[in-house]
Amino acid sequence: MNEANVIVVLKSHHTRLKNFLGTFLRSCGKMSESVVHVSKKRRVTSATGGRSAPREPKTDAFGNDIPWEDDDEDGVEVDVDMSDLPESATALFLMASEELQSAGQGGDASEDEAVAQKLLEIALERFEKEQSAGAASATFLYHYASCLVTVGAHVLVADMINKAIALFRQAEAAGAEGEDAEDKGKSKGKGRAQNKEGDISTVTPADILGATALAFVEKARVAFIMGDDDDEDDDDDSADGASGGSKDTAGAKEDPEAIVVASLTKASEYHGRCVSGIGATDEKCDKQLAFSRALLEFANSDFDEQNRAMQLRPLDMAVAASEAAMHLQPNDRPSKAQFGACLMCKADVLRDTGDDKGELAALKQATDVLRSARGCDCVEDEAETLQLLGRGLIRLAQHGLESDENAEAHMGEAVERYKKALDLMPWNPKLAQLVKMLSGNDE
């Protein structure tokens, strides 16, 4: 597979990409204090006001057409000064992560996002070149795989995720066999070490196992969305250690649902190995939350009524992981907020399946947890928690099994929660309209 031909086109996927990159960035440890600044330039038009010459259409490494982003007035085209970039592909990938995590802070968010996407494109090309030149350390393989699965999950190319899983497996083996001789002893201990570049933190075995689990969740999501038979996954199955599983014969097609089930089973296995090898409570909590977020993202995909049973599989796993995180750190607000979000999603599914009793129980538990999750330092996270709580309270008020008195109390509290969310995000017109509606046009 030749990643040099892959053009990263992730328009309209910013929120999910930002969350996914953040997961890997946190698992990598802290970068050096000296992060290279990336110079950015908007696309230059001609003196007559016309646009630059049209570019040739591109295809990815697997022959799929990938259109360039439309050069409309809202689009941003950036040129990255290559002299400003670090030579290491790993450093580029982590730079892209930080660029996207900080998008919009003191500048144009769309421009920052475009730069991050461009850095990902360049990083993939450099990863392939470095591997061809003999790079094979666990740290290198881990970051190469992380970059592949991040991009593959957003352009919905299963082959990229499959290769990422195989690379994670190689990274695990490289660490176990001591190919990272300089880092092996340190990475198996409590702390982290620096690699020979001196600026990228070495990954631990738990990082590799946790990232592999996330990759399998993405594999399941892509298989569900694309309905792909994923026939090239046979190589991946051998690489990802699917013990006891029968091999498909050459050319045989596998049902997408079977891929989802098998991938989530492997995800659970790798996640279990990940958290069982962690001693620190805060790190174990972080891994549980990352796993839960990825699963909830999948569970929020466009499942129809015929696929409710499949939807409950990742959702139940997400609930369990977030609940485990909450038990590890009972006062951790992000853990509570994630648990509440999972319960709200489960209430939605139970409502759609006609389980009124189950829906009511989930709503009550979700609103109780979300009340105690308030007080997040991040304004956006706090506002999101308040809105989710407000939605849960409205659902309780509307629920047929609730008394009229409780319904009125729930609606009153819901309005107050939405008002507080609006105080935190006064620039949100949809939220302002909702508050106005709920308040009976009472400002």
C-alpha positions as CSV (number, residue, x, y, z in Angstrom):
1,M,0.0,0.0,0.0
2,N,1.4,3.4,-0.9
3,E,0.2,6.1,1.5
4,A,2.1,8.8,-0.5
5,N,-0.8,8.9,-2.9
6,V,-3.4,9.4,-0.2
7,I,-4.8,13.0,-0.2
8,V,-6.4,13.8,3.1
9,V,-9.8,15.2,2.6
10,L,-11.7,15.6,5.8
11,K,-14.0,18.5,5.2
12,S,-17.0,18.5,7.6
13,H,-15.3,16.0,9.9
14,H,-13.5,18.4,12.1
15,T,-15.1,17.6,15.4
16,R,-14.6,13.9,15.2
17,L,-11.1,14.2,13.9
18,K,-10.2,16.6,16.7
19,N,-11.5,14.1,19.3
20,F,-9.8,11.2,17.7
21,L,-6.5,12.9,17.4
22,G,-6.8,14.1,20.9
23,T,-7.1,10.6,22.1
24,F,-3.8,9.6,20.5
25,L,-2.1,12.9,21.5
26,R,-2.9,12.3,25.2
27,S,-1.7,8.7,25.0
28,C,1.6,9.7,23.5
29,G,2.7,11.8,26.5
30,K,3.9,15.3,26.4
31,M,5.8,16.7,23.5
32,S,8.8,18.8,23.9
33,E,8.3,22.4,25.0
34,S,9.7,23.7,21.7
35,V,6.9,23.1,19.2
36,V,7.8,24.2,15.7
37,H,5.5,27.0,14.5
38,V,3.9,26.3,11.1
39,S,3.7,29.3,8.8
40,K,0.4,29.4,6.9
41,K,-0.6,31.3,3.8
42,R,-4.0,31.6,2.2
43,R,-4.3,30.6,-1.4
44,V,-3.2,33.4,-3.7
45,T,-5.6,34.4,-6.5
46,S,-4.4,36.0,-9.7
47,A,-4.3,39.8,-10.3
48,T,-7.6,39.6,-12.2
49,G,-9.3,38.0,-9.3
50,G,-9.4,34.5,-10.8
51,R,-8.6,31.4,-9.0
52,S,-5.4,29.3,-9.4
53,A,-5.4,26.8,-12.2
54,P,-7.6,23.7,-11.5
55,R,-5.8,20.7,-10.0
56,E,-5.9,17.3,-11.5
57,P,-8.3,14.8,-9.8
58,K,-6.7,12.4,-7.4
59,T,-7.2,8.8,-6.3
60,D,-6.2,7.2,-3.1
61,A,-3.9,4.2,-2.8
62,F,-6.8,1.9,-3.6
63,G,-8.1,3.5,-6.7
64,N,-11.0,5.4,-5.0
65,D,-11.7,8.9,-6.4
66,I,-11.0,11.6,-3.8
67,P,-12.2,15.0,-4.9
68,W,-10.4,18.1,-3.9
69,E,-12.2,20.4,-1.5
70,D,-14.3,22.9,-3.2
71,D,-12.6,26.3,-3.5
72,D,-15.6,28.2,-2.4
73,E,-15.6,31.4,-0.4
74,D,-15.8,29.4,2.9
75,G,-12.9,27.1,2.0
76,V,-9.3,27.7,3.1
77,E,-6.3,26.6,1.1
78,V,-3.0,26.7,2.9
79,D,0.6,26.4,1.8
80,V,2.9,25.0,4.5
81,D,6.5,26.3,4.5
82,M,8.4,23.0,4.4
83,S,11.5,24.6,5.9
84,D,9.5,25.1,9.1
85,L,8.7,21.5,9.5
86,P,10.6,18.9,11.6
87,E,12.1,16.1,9.6
88,S,10.5,13.3,11.7
89,A,7.2,11.9,10.5
90,T,6.3,11.2,14.1
91,A,6.9,14.9,15.1
92,L,4.7,15.9,12.1
93,F,1.9,13.7,13.2
94,L,2.0,15.0,16.8
95,M,2.3,18.6,15.4
96,A,-0.9,18.0,13.4
97,S,-2.6,16.7,16.5
98,E,-1.7,19.8,18.6
99,E,-2.5,22.1,15.7
100,L,-6.0,20.7,15.5
101,Q,-6.5,20.6,19.3
102,S,-5.7,24.3,19.5
103,A,-7.7,25.2,16.4
104,G,-9.3,28.6,16.7
105,Q,-7.4,29.7,19.8
106,G,-6.4,33.3,18.9
107,G,-6.9,32.8,15.2
108,D,-8.9,31.4,12.3
109,A,-10.1,27.9,13.2
110,S,-10.7,26.8,9.6
111,E,-7.1,27.8,8.7
112,D,-5.7,25.8,11.6
113,E,-7.8,22.8,10.7
114,A,-6.6,23.0,7.1
115,V,-3.0,23.1,8.2
116,A,-3.5,20.1,10.4
117,Q,-4.9,18.2,7.5
118,K,-2.0,19.2,5.3
119,L,0.4,18.0,8.0
120,L,-1.3,14.7,8.2
121,E,-0.9,14.3,4.4
122,I,2.8,15.1,4.6
123,A,3.3,12.8,7.7
124,L,1.9,9.8,5.9
125,E,4.3,10.3,3.0
126,R,7.2,10.6,5.4
127,F,6.2,7.6,7.5
128,E,6.2,5.4,4.4
129,K,9.7,6.7,3.4
130,E,11.1,6.2,6.9
131,Q,9.8,2.7,7.0
132,S,11.3,1.9,3.6
133,A,14.6,3.2,5.0
134,G,14.4,0.7,7.8
135,A,12.6,2.4,10.7
136,A,11.0,-0.3,12.8
137,S,11.1,0.7,16.4
138,A,8.0,0.3,18.6
139,T,7.7,4.0,19.0
140,F,7.9,4.7,15.2
141,L,5.4,1.9,14.4
142,Y,3.0,3.1,17.0
143,H,2.9,6.6,15.6
144,Y,2.7,5.5,12.0
145,A,-0.2,3.3,12.9
146,S,-1.9,6.1,14.8
147,C,-1.6,8.4,11.8
148,L,-3.0,5.7,9.5
149,V,-6.0,4.8,11.6
150,T,-6.8,8.5,12.2
151,V,-6.9,9.3,8.5
152,G,-8.5,5.9,7.5
153,A,-11.3,6.4,10.0
154,H,-12.3,9.7,8.4
155,V,-11.9,8.9,4.8
156,L,-13.5,5.5,5.5
157,V,-10.8,3.4,4.0
158,A,-10.7,0.0,5.7
159,D,-7.4,-1.0,4.3
160,M,-5.6,1.8,6.1
161,I,-7.1,0.8,9.4
162,N,-6.2,-2.8,8.7
163,K,-2.6,-1.8,8.0
164,A,-2.6,0.3,11.2
165,I,-3.7,-2.7,13.3
166,A,-0.9,-4.8,11.7
167,L,1.6,-2.0,12.6
168,F,0.3,-1.8,16.2
169,R,0.9,-5.6,16.4
170,Q,4.4,-5.1,15.1
171,A,5.0,-2.3,17.6
172,E,3.8,-4.6,20.4
173,A,6.2,-7.3,19.3
174,A,9.1,-4.9,18.8
175,G,8.7,-3.7,22.4
176,A,8.5,-7.2,23.7
177,E,11.5,-8.4,21.8
178,G,13.6,-5.5,22.8
179,E,14.0,-3.8,19.4
180,D,13.6,-0.6,21.3
181,A,16.6,-1.5,23.4
182,E,17.2,2.0,24.5
183,D,13.6,2.5,25.7
184,K,12.4,-1.0,26.7
185,G,13.2,-0.9,30.4
186,K,11.8,2.5,30.9
187,S,8.6,1.9,28.9
188,K,7.8,-1.1,30.9
189,G,8.1,0.8,34.1
190,K,5.9,3.6,35.5
191,G,7.5,6.4,33.7
192,R,8.1,7.4,30.1
193,A,11.4,7.8,28.3
194,Q,12.5,10.0,25.4
195,N,13.6,8.5,22.1
196,K,16.8,9.3,20.4
197,E,15.3,12.4,18.8
198,G,15.0,13.8,22.3
199,D,11.7,15.4,21.9
200,I,9.0,12.7,21.5
201,S,7.9,10.7,24.5
202,T,8.2,7.0,24.1
203,V,5.0,5.0,24.2
204,T,4.3,2.3,26.8
205,P,2.9,-1.2,26.2
206,A,-0.5,0.0,27.5
207,D,-0.5,2.8,24.9
208,I,0.0,0.3,22.1
209,L,-2.7,-2.0,23.4
210,G,-5.1,0.8,24.0
211,A,-4.6,2.3,20.6
212,T,-5.1,-1.1,19.0
213,A,-8.4,-1.4,20.8
214,L,-9.5,2.0,19.4
215,A,-8.4,0.9,15.9
216,F,-10.6,-2.1,16.1
217,V,-13.6,0.1,17.1
218,E,-12.9,2.2,14.1
219,K,-12.6,-0.9,11.9
220,A,-16.1,-1.9,13.1
221,R,-17.5,1.5,12.5
222,V,-16.1,1.7,9.0
223,A,-17.4,-1.8,8.2
224,F,-20.9,-0.8,9.3
225,I,-20.9,2.5,7.4
226,M,-19.5,1.2,4.2
227,G,-21.1,-2.3,4.2
228,D,-17.7,-3.5,3.0
229,D,-16.9,-7.1,2.8
230,D,-13.3,-6.1,3.9
231,D,-11.9,-9.2,2.1
232,E,-8.3,-7.9,2.5
233,D,-8.8,-8.1,6.3
234,D,-7.7,-11.7,6.1
235,D,-4.1,-10.6,6.4
236,D,-5.1,-8.3,9.3
237,D,-6.7,-11.2,11.1
238,S,-3.5,-13.1,11.1
239,A,-1.6,-10.0,12.2
240,D,-4.1,-9.0,14.9
241,G,-3.9,-12.3,16.6
242,A,-7.5,-13.5,16.0
243,S,-7.0,-16.8,17.9
244,G,-9.4,-19.6,17.1
245,G,-11.0,-17.8,14.2
246,S,-11.4,-19.6,10.9
247,K,-9.8,-18.1,7.9
248,D,-11.9,-17.1,4.9
249,T,-10.9,-18.7,1.7
250,A,-9.4,-16.5,-0.9
251,G,-12.0,-14.3,-2.5
252,A,-14.7,-15.2,0.1
253,K,-16.8,-12.3,1.3
254,E,-17.5,-11.6,4.9
255,D,-20.7,-10.1,6.1
256,P,-20.3,-6.5,7.5
257,E,-22.1,-7.5,10.7
258,A,-19.6,-10.4,11.2
259,I,-16.8,-7.9,10.9
260,V,-18.4,-5.6,13.4
261,V,-18.9,-8.4,16.0
262,A,-15.4,-9.8,15.5
263,S,-13.8,-6.3,15.6
264,L,-15.6,-5.3,18.8
265,T,-14.6,-8.6,20.4
266,K,-11.0,-7.9,19.5
267,A,-11.4,-4.3,20.8
268,S,-12.6,-5.6,24.1
269,E,-9.7,-8.1,24.3
270,Y,-7.1,-5.5,23.7
271,H,-8.7,-2.9,26.0
272,G,-8.8,-5.5,28.8
273,R,-5.1,-6.2,28.3
274,C,-4.4,-2.5,28.3
275,V,-6.1,-1.6,31.6
276,S,-5.0,-4.7,33.4
277,G,-1.4,-3.7,32.8
278,I,-1.8,-0.2,34.3
279,G,-1.1,0.6,37.9
280,A,-1.8,4.3,38.0
281,T,-5.5,5.1,38.6
282,D,-5.6,8.3,36.6
283,E,-4.0,6.6,33.5
284,K,-6.4,3.7,33.8
285,C,-9.3,6.2,34.0
286,D,-8.1,8.0,30.9
287,K,-7.9,4.7,28.9
288,Q,-11.4,3.7,30.0
289,L,-12.7,7.1,28.9
290,A,-11.0,7.0,25.5
291,F,-12.4,3.6,24.9
292,S,-15.9,4.7,25.9
293,R,-15.8,7.8,23.7
294,A,-14.8,5.8,20.6
295,L,-17.6,3.2,21.3
296,L,-20.2,5.9,21.9
297,E,-19.2,7.6,18.6
298,F,-19.8,4.3,16.8
299,A,-23.1,3.7,18.7
300,N,-24.3,7.2,17.5
301,S,-23.9,6.1,13.9
302,D,-27.0,5.9,11.7
303,F,-28.4,2.6,12.9
304,D,-31.9,1.7,11.6
305,E,-34.5,-0.3,13.4
306,Q,-33.2,-3.6,12.0
307,N,-29.8,-3.0,13.5
308,R,-30.7,-2.1,17.1
309,A,-29.2,-5.2,18.5
310,M,-25.9,-4.3,16.7
311,Q,-26.1,-0.8,18.0
312,L,-26.5,-2.0,21.6
313,R,-23.3,-4.0,21.4
314,P,-20.9,-0.9,21.2
315,L,-23.3,1.1,23.4
316,D,-23.2,-1.4,26.3
317,M,-19.4,-1.6,26.0
318,A,-19.3,2.3,26.2
319,V,-21.5,2.3,29.2
320,A,-19.4,-0.3,31.0
321,A,-16.1,1.6,30.2
322,S,-17.4,5.0,31.3
323,E,-18.9,3.5,34.5
324,A,-15.5,1.8,35.2
325,A,-13.8,5.2,34.8
326,M,-16.3,6.8,37.2
327,H,-15.7,4.1,39.8
328,L,-11.9,4.6,39.5
329,Q,-12.3,8.3,40.1
330,P,-15.7,9.0,41.7
331,N,-15.2,12.8,41.7
332,D,-13.9,13.1,38.1
333,R,-16.4,15.2,36.2
334,P,-15.4,14.1,32.7
335,S,-16.1,10.5,33.7
336,K,-19.5,11.4,35.1
337,A,-20.3,13.4,31.9
338,Q,-19.3,10.5,29.7
339,F,-21.3,8.0,31.7
340,G,-24.3,10.3,31.5
341,A,-23.9,10.7,27.8
342,C,-23.8,6.9,27.3
343,L,-26.9,6.5,29.4
344,M,-28.8,9.1,27.4
345,C,-27.8,7.3,24.2
346,K,-29.1,4.1,25.7
347,A,-32.3,5.7,26.7
348,D,-32.8,6.8,23.0
349,V,-32.3,3.2,21.8
350,L,-34.6,1.8,24.4
351,R,-37.3,4.3,23.5
352,D,-36.9,3.3,19.8
353,T,-37.4,-0.4,20.8
354,G,-40.5,0.4,22.8
355,D,-38.9,-0.4,26.2
356,D,-40.6,2.4,28.2
357,K,-39.5,1.0,31.6
358,G,-35.9,0.6,30.5
359,E,-35.9,4.1,29.0
360,L,-37.3,5.7,32.2
361,A,-34.6,3.9,34.3
362,A,-31.8,5.1,32.0
363,L,-33.1,8.7,31.9
364,K,-33.3,8.8,35.7
365,Q,-29.8,7.5,36.1
366,A,-28.5,9.7,33.4
367,T,-29.9,12.9,34.9
368,D,-28.7,12.1,38.4
369,V,-25.2,11.5,37.0
370,L,-25.2,14.6,34.8
371,R,-26.2,16.8,37.7
372,S,-23.1,15.7,39.6
373,A,-21.0,16.2,36.5
374,R,-21.5,19.9,36.4
375,G,-18.5,22.2,37.1
376,C,-16.2,21.4,34.2
377,D,-13.3,23.8,33.7
378,C,-13.9,23.9,29.9
379,V,-16.8,26.2,29.0
380,E,-17.8,24.1,26.0
381,D,-17.8,20.9,28.0
382,E,-19.9,22.5,30.8
383,A,-22.4,23.9,28.3
384,E,-22.7,20.5,26.6
385,T,-23.3,18.8,29.9
386,L,-26.0,21.3,30.8
387,Q,-27.7,20.8,27.5
388,L,-27.6,17.1,27.8
389,L,-29.1,17.3,31.3
390,G,-31.8,19.6,30.0
391,R,-32.7,17.2,27.3
392,G,-32.9,14.3,29.7
393,L,-35.1,16.3,32.0
394,I,-37.5,17.2,29.2
395,R,-37.6,13.5,28.3
396,L,-38.5,12.7,31.9
397,A,-41.2,15.3,31.9
398,Q,-42.7,13.9,28.7
399,H,-42.5,10.3,29.8
400,G,-45.9,8.8,30.4
401,L,-45.0,7.1,33.7
402,E,-44.1,10.4,35.3
403,S,-46.7,12.2,37.5
404,D,-47.9,15.7,36.5
405,E,-46.1,17.2,39.5
406,N,-42.8,15.6,38.6
407,A,-43.3,16.6,34.9
408,E,-43.7,20.3,35.9
409,A,-40.6,20.2,38.1
410,H,-38.5,18.5,35.5
411,M,-39.5,21.1,32.8
412,G,-38.7,23.9,35.2
413,E,-35.3,22.5,35.9
414,A,-34.7,21.8,32.2
415,V,-35.3,25.5,31.3
416,E,-32.9,26.6,34.0
417,R,-30.2,24.2,32.7
418,Y,-30.6,25.5,29.2
419,K,-30.5,29.1,30.4
420,K,-27.2,28.4,32.2
421,A,-25.8,26.8,29.0
422,L,-26.8,29.9,27.0
423,D,-25.0,32.1,29.6
424,L,-21.8,30.1,28.8
425,M,-22.4,30.1,25.0
426,P,-24.4,33.3,24.2
427,W,-23.2,33.2,20.6
428,N,-25.1,29.9,19.9
429,P,-28.3,31.0,18.0
430,K,-29.9,27.5,18.1
431,L,-29.5,27.4,21.9
432,A,-30.9,30.9,22.2
433,Q,-34.0,29.9,20.2
434,L,-34.5,26.8,22.2
435,V,-34.4,28.8,25.5
436,K,-36.8,31.3,24.1
437,M,-39.2,28.6,23.1
438,L,-39.0,26.7,26.4
439,S,-39.5,30.0,28.3
440,G,-42.6,30.8,26.3
441,N,-40.9,33.7,24.6
442,D,-40.1,35.1,28.0
443,E,-36.7,36.8,27.9
